[in-house]
mmCIF file of C-alpha atoms and ligand atoms in Angstrom:
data_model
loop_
_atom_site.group_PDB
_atom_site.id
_atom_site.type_symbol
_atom_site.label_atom_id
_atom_site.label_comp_id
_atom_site.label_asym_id
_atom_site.label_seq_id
_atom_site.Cartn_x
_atom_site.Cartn_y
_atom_site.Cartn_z
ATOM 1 C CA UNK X 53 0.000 0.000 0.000
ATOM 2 C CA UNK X 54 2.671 2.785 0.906
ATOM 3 C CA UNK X 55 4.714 1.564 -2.385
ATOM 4 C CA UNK X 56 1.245 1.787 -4.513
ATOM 5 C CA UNK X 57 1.037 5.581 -2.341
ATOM 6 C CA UNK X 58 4.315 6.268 -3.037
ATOM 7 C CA UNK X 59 4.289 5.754 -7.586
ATOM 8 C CA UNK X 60 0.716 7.095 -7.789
ATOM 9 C CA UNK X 61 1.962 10.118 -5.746
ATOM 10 C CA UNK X 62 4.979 10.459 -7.406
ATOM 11 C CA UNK X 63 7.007 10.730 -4.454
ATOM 12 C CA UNK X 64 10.164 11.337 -6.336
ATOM 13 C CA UNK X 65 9.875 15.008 -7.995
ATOM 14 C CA UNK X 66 13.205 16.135 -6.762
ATOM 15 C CA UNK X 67 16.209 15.357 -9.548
ATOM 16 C CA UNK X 68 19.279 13.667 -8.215
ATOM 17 C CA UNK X 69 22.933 14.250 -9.142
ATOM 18 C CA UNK X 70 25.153 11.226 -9.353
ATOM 19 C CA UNK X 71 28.560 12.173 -9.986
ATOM 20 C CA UNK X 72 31.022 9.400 -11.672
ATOM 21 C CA UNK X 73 35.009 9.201 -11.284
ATOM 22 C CA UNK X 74 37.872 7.509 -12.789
ATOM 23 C CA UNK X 75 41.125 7.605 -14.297
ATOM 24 C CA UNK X 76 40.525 7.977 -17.850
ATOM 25 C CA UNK X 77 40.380 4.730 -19.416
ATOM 26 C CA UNK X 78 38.804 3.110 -16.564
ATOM 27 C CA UNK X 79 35.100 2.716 -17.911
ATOM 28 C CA UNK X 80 33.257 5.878 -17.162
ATOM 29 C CA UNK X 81 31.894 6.060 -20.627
ATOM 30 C CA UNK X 82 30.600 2.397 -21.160
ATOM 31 C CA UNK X 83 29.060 2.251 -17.927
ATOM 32 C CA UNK X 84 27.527 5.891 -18.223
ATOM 33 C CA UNK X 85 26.083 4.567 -21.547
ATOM 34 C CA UNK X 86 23.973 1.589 -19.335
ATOM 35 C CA UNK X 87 22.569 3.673 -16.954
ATOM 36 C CA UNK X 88 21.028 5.732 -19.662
ATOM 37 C CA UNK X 89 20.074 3.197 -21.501
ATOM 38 C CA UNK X 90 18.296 1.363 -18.612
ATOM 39 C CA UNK X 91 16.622 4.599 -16.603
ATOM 40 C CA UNK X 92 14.859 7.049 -18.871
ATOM 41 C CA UNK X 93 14.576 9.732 -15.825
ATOM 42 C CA UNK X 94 18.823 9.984 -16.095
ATOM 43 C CA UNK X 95 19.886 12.772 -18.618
ATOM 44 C CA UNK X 96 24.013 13.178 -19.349
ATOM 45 C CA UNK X 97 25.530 16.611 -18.136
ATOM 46 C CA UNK X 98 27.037 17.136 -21.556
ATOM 47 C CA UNK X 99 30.221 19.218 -20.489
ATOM 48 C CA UNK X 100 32.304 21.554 -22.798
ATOM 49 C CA UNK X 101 35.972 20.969 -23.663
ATOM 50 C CA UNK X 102 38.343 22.486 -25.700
ATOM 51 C CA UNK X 103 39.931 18.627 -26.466
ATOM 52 C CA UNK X 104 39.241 17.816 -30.425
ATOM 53 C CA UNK X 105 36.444 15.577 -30.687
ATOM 54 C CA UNK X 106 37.135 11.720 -31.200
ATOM 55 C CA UNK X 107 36.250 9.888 -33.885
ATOM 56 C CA UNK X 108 32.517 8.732 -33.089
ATOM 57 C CA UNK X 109 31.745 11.202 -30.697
ATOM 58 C CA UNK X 110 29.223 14.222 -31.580
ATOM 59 C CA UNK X 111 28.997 17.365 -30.886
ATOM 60 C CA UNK X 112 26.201 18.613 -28.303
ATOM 61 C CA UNK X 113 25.859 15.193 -27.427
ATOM 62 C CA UNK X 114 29.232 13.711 -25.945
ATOM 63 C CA UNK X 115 30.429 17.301 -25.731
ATOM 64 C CA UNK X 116 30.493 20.596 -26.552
ATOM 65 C CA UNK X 117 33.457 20.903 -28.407
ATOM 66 C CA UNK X 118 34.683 24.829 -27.977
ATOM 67 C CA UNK X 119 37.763 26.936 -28.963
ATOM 68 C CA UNK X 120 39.798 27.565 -26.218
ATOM 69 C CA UNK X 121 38.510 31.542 -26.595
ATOM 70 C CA UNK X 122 34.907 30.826 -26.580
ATOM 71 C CA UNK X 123 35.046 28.434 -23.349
ATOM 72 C CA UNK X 124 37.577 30.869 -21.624
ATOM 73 C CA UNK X 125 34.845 33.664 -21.766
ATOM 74 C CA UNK X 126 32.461 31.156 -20.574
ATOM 75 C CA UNK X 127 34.515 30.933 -17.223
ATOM 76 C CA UNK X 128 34.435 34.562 -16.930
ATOM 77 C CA UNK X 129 31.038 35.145 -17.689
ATOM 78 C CA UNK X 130 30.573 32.063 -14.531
ATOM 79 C CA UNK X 131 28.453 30.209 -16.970
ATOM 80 C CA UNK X 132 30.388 26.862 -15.761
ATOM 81 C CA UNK X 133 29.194 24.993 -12.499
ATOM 82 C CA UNK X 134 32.629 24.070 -12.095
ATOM 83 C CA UNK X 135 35.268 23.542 -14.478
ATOM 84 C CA UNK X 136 38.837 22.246 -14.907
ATOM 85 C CA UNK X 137 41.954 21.691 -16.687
ATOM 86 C CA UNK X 138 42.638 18.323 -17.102
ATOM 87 C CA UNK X 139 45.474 16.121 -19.023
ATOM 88 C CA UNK X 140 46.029 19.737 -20.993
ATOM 89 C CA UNK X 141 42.590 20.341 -22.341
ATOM 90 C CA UNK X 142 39.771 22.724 -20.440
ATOM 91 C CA UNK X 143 36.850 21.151 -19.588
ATOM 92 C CA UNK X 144 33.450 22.197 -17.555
ATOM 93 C CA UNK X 145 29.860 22.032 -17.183
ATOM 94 C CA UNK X 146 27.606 24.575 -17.788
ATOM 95 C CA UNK X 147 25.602 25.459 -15.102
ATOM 96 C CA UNK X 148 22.029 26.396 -16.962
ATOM 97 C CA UNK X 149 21.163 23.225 -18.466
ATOM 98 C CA UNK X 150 22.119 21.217 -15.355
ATOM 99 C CA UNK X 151 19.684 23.475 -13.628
ATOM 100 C CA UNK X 152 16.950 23.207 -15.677
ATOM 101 C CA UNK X 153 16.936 19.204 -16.053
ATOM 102 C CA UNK X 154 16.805 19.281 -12.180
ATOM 103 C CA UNK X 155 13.886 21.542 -11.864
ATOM 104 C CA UNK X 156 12.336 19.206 -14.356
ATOM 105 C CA UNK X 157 12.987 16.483 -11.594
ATOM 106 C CA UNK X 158 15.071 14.334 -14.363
ATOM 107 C CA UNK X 159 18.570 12.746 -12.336
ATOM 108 C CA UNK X 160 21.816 14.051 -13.861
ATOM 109 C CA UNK X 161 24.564 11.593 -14.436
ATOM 110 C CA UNK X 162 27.963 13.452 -14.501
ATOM 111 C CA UNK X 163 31.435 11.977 -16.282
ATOM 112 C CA UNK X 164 33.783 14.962 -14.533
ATOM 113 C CA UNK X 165 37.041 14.889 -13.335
ATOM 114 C CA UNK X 166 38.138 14.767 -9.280
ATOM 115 C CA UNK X 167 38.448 18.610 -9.373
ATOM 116 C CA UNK X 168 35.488 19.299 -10.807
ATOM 117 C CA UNK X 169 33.760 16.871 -8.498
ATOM 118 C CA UNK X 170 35.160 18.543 -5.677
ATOM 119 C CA UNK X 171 33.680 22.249 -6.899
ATOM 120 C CA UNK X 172 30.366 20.460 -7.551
ATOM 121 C CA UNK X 173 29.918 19.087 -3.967
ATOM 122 C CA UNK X 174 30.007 22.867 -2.952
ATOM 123 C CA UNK X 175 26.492 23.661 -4.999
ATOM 124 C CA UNK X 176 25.164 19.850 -4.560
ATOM 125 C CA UNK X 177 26.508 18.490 -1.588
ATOM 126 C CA UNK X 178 23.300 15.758 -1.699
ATOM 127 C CA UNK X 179 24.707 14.545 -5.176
ATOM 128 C CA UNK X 180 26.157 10.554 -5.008
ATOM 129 C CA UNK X 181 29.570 10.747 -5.110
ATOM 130 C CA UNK X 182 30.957 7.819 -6.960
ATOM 131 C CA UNK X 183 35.041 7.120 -7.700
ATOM 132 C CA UNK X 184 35.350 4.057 -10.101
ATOM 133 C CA UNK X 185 38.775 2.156 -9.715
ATOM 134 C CA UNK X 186 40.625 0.382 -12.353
ATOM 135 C CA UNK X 187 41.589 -3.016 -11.190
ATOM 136 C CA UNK X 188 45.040 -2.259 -11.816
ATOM 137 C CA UNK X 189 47.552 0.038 -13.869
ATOM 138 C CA UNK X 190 48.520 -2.828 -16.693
ATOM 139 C CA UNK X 191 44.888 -3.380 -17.046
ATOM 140 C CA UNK X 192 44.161 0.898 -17.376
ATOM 141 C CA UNK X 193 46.927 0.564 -19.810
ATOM 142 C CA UNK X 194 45.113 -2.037 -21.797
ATOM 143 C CA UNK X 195 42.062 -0.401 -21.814
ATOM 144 C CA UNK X 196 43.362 3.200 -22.711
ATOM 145 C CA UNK X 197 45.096 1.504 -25.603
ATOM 146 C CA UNK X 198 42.313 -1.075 -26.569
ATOM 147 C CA UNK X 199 40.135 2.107 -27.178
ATOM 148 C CA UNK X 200 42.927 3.115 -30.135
ATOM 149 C CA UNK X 201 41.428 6.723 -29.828
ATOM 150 C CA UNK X 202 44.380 8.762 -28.180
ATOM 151 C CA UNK X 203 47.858 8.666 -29.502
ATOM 152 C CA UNK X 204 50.753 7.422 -27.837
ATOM 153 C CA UNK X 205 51.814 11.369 -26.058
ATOM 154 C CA UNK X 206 47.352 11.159 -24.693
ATOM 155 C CA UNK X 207 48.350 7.564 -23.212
ATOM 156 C CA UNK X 208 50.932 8.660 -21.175
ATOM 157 C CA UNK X 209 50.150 11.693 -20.152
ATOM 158 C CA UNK X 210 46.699 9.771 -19.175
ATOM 159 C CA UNK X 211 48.418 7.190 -17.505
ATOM 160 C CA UNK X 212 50.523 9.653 -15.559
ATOM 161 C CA UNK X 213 47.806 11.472 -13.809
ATOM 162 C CA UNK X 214 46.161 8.201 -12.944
ATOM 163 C CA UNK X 215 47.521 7.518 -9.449
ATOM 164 C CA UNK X 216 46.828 11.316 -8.288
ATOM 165 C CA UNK X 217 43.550 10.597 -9.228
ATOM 166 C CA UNK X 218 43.836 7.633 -7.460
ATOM 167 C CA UNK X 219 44.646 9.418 -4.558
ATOM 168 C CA UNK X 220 42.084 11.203 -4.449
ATOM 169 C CA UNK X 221 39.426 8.511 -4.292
ATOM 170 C CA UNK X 222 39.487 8.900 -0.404
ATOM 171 C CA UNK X 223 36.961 11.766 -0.923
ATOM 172 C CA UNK X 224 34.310 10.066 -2.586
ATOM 173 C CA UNK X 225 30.842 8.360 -0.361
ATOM 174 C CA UNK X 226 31.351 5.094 -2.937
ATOM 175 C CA UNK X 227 33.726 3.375 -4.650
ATOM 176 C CA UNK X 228 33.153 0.866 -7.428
ATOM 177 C CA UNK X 229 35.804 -1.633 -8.786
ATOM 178 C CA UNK X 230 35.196 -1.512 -12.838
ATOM 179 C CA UNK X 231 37.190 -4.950 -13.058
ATOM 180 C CA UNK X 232 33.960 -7.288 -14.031
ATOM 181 C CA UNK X 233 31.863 -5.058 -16.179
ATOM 182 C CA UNK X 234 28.369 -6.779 -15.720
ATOM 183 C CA UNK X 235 29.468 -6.410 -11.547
ATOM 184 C CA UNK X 236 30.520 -3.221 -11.386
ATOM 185 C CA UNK X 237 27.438 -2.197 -13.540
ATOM 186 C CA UNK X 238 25.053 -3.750 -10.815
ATOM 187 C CA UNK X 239 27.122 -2.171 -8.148
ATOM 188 C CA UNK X 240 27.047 0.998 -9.896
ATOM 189 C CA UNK X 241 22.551 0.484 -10.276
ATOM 190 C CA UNK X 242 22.841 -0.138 -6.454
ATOM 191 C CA UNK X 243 24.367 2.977 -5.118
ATOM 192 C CA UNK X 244 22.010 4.954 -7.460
ATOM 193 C CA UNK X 245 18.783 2.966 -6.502
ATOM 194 C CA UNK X 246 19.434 3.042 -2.693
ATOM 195 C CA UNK X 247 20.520 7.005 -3.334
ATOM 196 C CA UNK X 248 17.100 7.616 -5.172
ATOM 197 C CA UNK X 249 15.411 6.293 -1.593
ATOM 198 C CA UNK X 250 17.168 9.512 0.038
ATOM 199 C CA UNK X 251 14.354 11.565 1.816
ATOM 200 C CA UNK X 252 15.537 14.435 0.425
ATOM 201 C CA UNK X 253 15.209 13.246 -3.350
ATOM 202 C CA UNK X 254 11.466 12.819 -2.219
ATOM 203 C CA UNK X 255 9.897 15.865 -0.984
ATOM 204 C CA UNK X 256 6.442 15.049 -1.266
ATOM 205 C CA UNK X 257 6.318 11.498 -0.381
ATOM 206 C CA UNK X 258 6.138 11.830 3.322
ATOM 207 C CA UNK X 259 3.415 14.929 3.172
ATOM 208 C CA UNK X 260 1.015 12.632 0.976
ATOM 209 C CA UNK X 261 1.185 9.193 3.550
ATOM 210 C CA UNK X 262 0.615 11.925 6.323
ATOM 211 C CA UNK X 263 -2.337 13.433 4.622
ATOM 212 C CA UNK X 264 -3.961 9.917 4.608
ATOM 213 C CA UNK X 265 -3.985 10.244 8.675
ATOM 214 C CA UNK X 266 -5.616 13.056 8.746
HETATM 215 P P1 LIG D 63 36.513 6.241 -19.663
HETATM 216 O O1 LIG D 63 35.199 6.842 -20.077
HETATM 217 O O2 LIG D 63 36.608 6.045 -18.172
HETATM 218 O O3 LIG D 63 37.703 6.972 -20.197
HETATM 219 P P2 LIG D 63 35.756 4.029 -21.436
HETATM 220 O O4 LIG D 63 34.331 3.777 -21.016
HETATM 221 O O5 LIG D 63 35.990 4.742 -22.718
HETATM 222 O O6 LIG D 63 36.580 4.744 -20.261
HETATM 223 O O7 LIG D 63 36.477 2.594 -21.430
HETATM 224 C C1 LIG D 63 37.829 2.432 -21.891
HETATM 225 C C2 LIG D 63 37.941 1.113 -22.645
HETATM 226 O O8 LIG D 63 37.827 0.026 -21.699
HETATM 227 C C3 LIG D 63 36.837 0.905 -23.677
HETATM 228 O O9 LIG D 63 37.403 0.272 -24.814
HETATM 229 C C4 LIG D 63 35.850 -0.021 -22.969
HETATM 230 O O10 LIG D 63 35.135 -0.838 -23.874
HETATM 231 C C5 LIG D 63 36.770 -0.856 -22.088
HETATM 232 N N1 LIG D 63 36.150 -1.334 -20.831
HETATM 233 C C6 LIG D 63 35.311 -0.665 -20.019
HETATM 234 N N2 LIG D 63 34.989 -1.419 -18.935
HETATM 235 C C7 LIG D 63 35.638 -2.615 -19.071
HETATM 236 C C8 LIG D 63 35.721 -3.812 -18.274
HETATM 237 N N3 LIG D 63 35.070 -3.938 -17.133
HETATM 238 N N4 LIG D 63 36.489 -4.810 -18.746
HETATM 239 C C9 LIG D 63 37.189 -4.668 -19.903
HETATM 240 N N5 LIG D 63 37.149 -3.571 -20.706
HETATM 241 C C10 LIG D 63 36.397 -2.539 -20.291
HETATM 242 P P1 LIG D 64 38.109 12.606 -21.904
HETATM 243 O O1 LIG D 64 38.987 13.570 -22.622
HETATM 244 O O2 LIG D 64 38.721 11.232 -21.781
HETATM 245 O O3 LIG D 64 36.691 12.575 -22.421
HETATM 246 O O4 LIG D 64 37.989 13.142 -20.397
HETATM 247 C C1 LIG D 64 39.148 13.413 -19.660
HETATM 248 C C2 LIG D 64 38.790 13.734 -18.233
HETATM 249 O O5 LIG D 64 38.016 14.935 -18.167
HETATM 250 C C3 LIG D 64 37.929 12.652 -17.565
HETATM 251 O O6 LIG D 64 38.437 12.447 -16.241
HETATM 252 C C4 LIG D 64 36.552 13.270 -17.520
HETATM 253 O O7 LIG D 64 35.810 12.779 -16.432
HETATM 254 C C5 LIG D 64 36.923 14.733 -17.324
HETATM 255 N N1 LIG D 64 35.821 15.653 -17.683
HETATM 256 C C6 LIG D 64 34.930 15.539 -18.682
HETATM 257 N N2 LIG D 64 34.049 16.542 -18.649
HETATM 258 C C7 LIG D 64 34.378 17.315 -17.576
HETATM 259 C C8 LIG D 64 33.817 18.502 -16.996
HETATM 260 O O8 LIG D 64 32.832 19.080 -17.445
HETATM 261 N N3 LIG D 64 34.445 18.993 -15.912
HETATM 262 C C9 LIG D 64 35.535 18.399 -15.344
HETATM 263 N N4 LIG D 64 36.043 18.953 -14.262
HETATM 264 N N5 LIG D 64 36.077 17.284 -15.859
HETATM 265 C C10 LIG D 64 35.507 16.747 -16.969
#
């Protein structure tokens, strides 16, 4: 009865923010891809970045591929939510259309970096706060070269910054090995099904049981 209460009501207006980690090659992508696929409610914080766009990916929907000019006035103008520099490229998400899909009560899946992540917790410190770990640097390595999208200077350089990251996984409510895909992908549906259960994701649920009381 409270569950039937709870869908009819629609208990669950409020948007959520879950916020996904990793060293770059680790899997962010592929399992960003599932959870969209699977829940209709998540919409992808497409971010800007001055990085030239891979081959496959399209503009206004992976990214918002920029000129370094046009993103720099961006960050003066404080159209970005947070932003960053990472592995020599700019990168950040703009703050209006992250807004908006909230207000519509849609969740917000974002693929950011740990700096960014850091920033965002300032405006959404009720977001899930997920770091994804590699099962191990020859395996990272395999993966950022199985991908055969970044040359061999990307790789490195990607590589390089990997344990910092690492480092700074400490910060994060969850962490998710990515070593079985099919696991981590269930772990990953876990953290964001239990998160959706938050009271504060569900302003009007409590209200509308209450009523019935009355
Ligand atoms: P990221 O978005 O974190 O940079 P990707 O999602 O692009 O990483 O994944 C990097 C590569 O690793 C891709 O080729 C992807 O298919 C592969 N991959 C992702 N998860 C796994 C996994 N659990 N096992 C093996 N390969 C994986
Ligand atoms: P890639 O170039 O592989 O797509 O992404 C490189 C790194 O930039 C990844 O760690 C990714 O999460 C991060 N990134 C992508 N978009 C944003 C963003 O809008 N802000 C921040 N801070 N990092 C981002």
């Amino acid at each position: 009865m409270i569950l039937r209460t709870e869908r009819v009501h629609g208990g669950e207006q409020q948007g959520l923010i879950l916020v996904l980690c990793a060293p770059s090659g680790t899997g962010k992508s592929t399992l960003v891809k599932r959870l969209l696929a699977e829940f209709p409610r998540f919409q992808f914080s497409v971010s800007c970045t001055t990085r030239k766009p891979r081959s496959g990916e399209r503009d206004g929907v992976d990214y918002n591929f920029l000129s370094k000019e046009t993103f720099l006035s961006m960050k003066e103008a404080g159209e970005f939510a947070e932003w960053a520099e990472v592995h020599g490229n700019f990168y950040g998400t703009p703050r209006g259309p992250v807004q908006d899909l909230l207000n519509q009560g849609k969740d917000v899946i974002f693929d950011i970096d740990v700096q960014g992540a850091t920033q965002l917790r300032q405006s959404f410190p009720e977001g899930l706060y997920i770091f994804l770990l590699p099962p191990s640097r020859i395996e990272l390595e395999r993966r950022l070269r199985g991908r055969e999208t970044d040359s061999e200077e990307a790789i490195a350089r990607r590589l390089g910054n990997a344990a910092a990251e690492l480092a700074e996984a400490r910060h994060f409510d969850y962490w998710i090995v990515n070593d079985d895909l099919e696991l981590a992908y269930d772990d990953l549906r876990a953290v964001y099904l239990a998160g959706r259960k938050k009271p504060v994701f569900r302003p009007t649920l409590l209200q509308t049981i209450l009523r019935t009381f009355q």
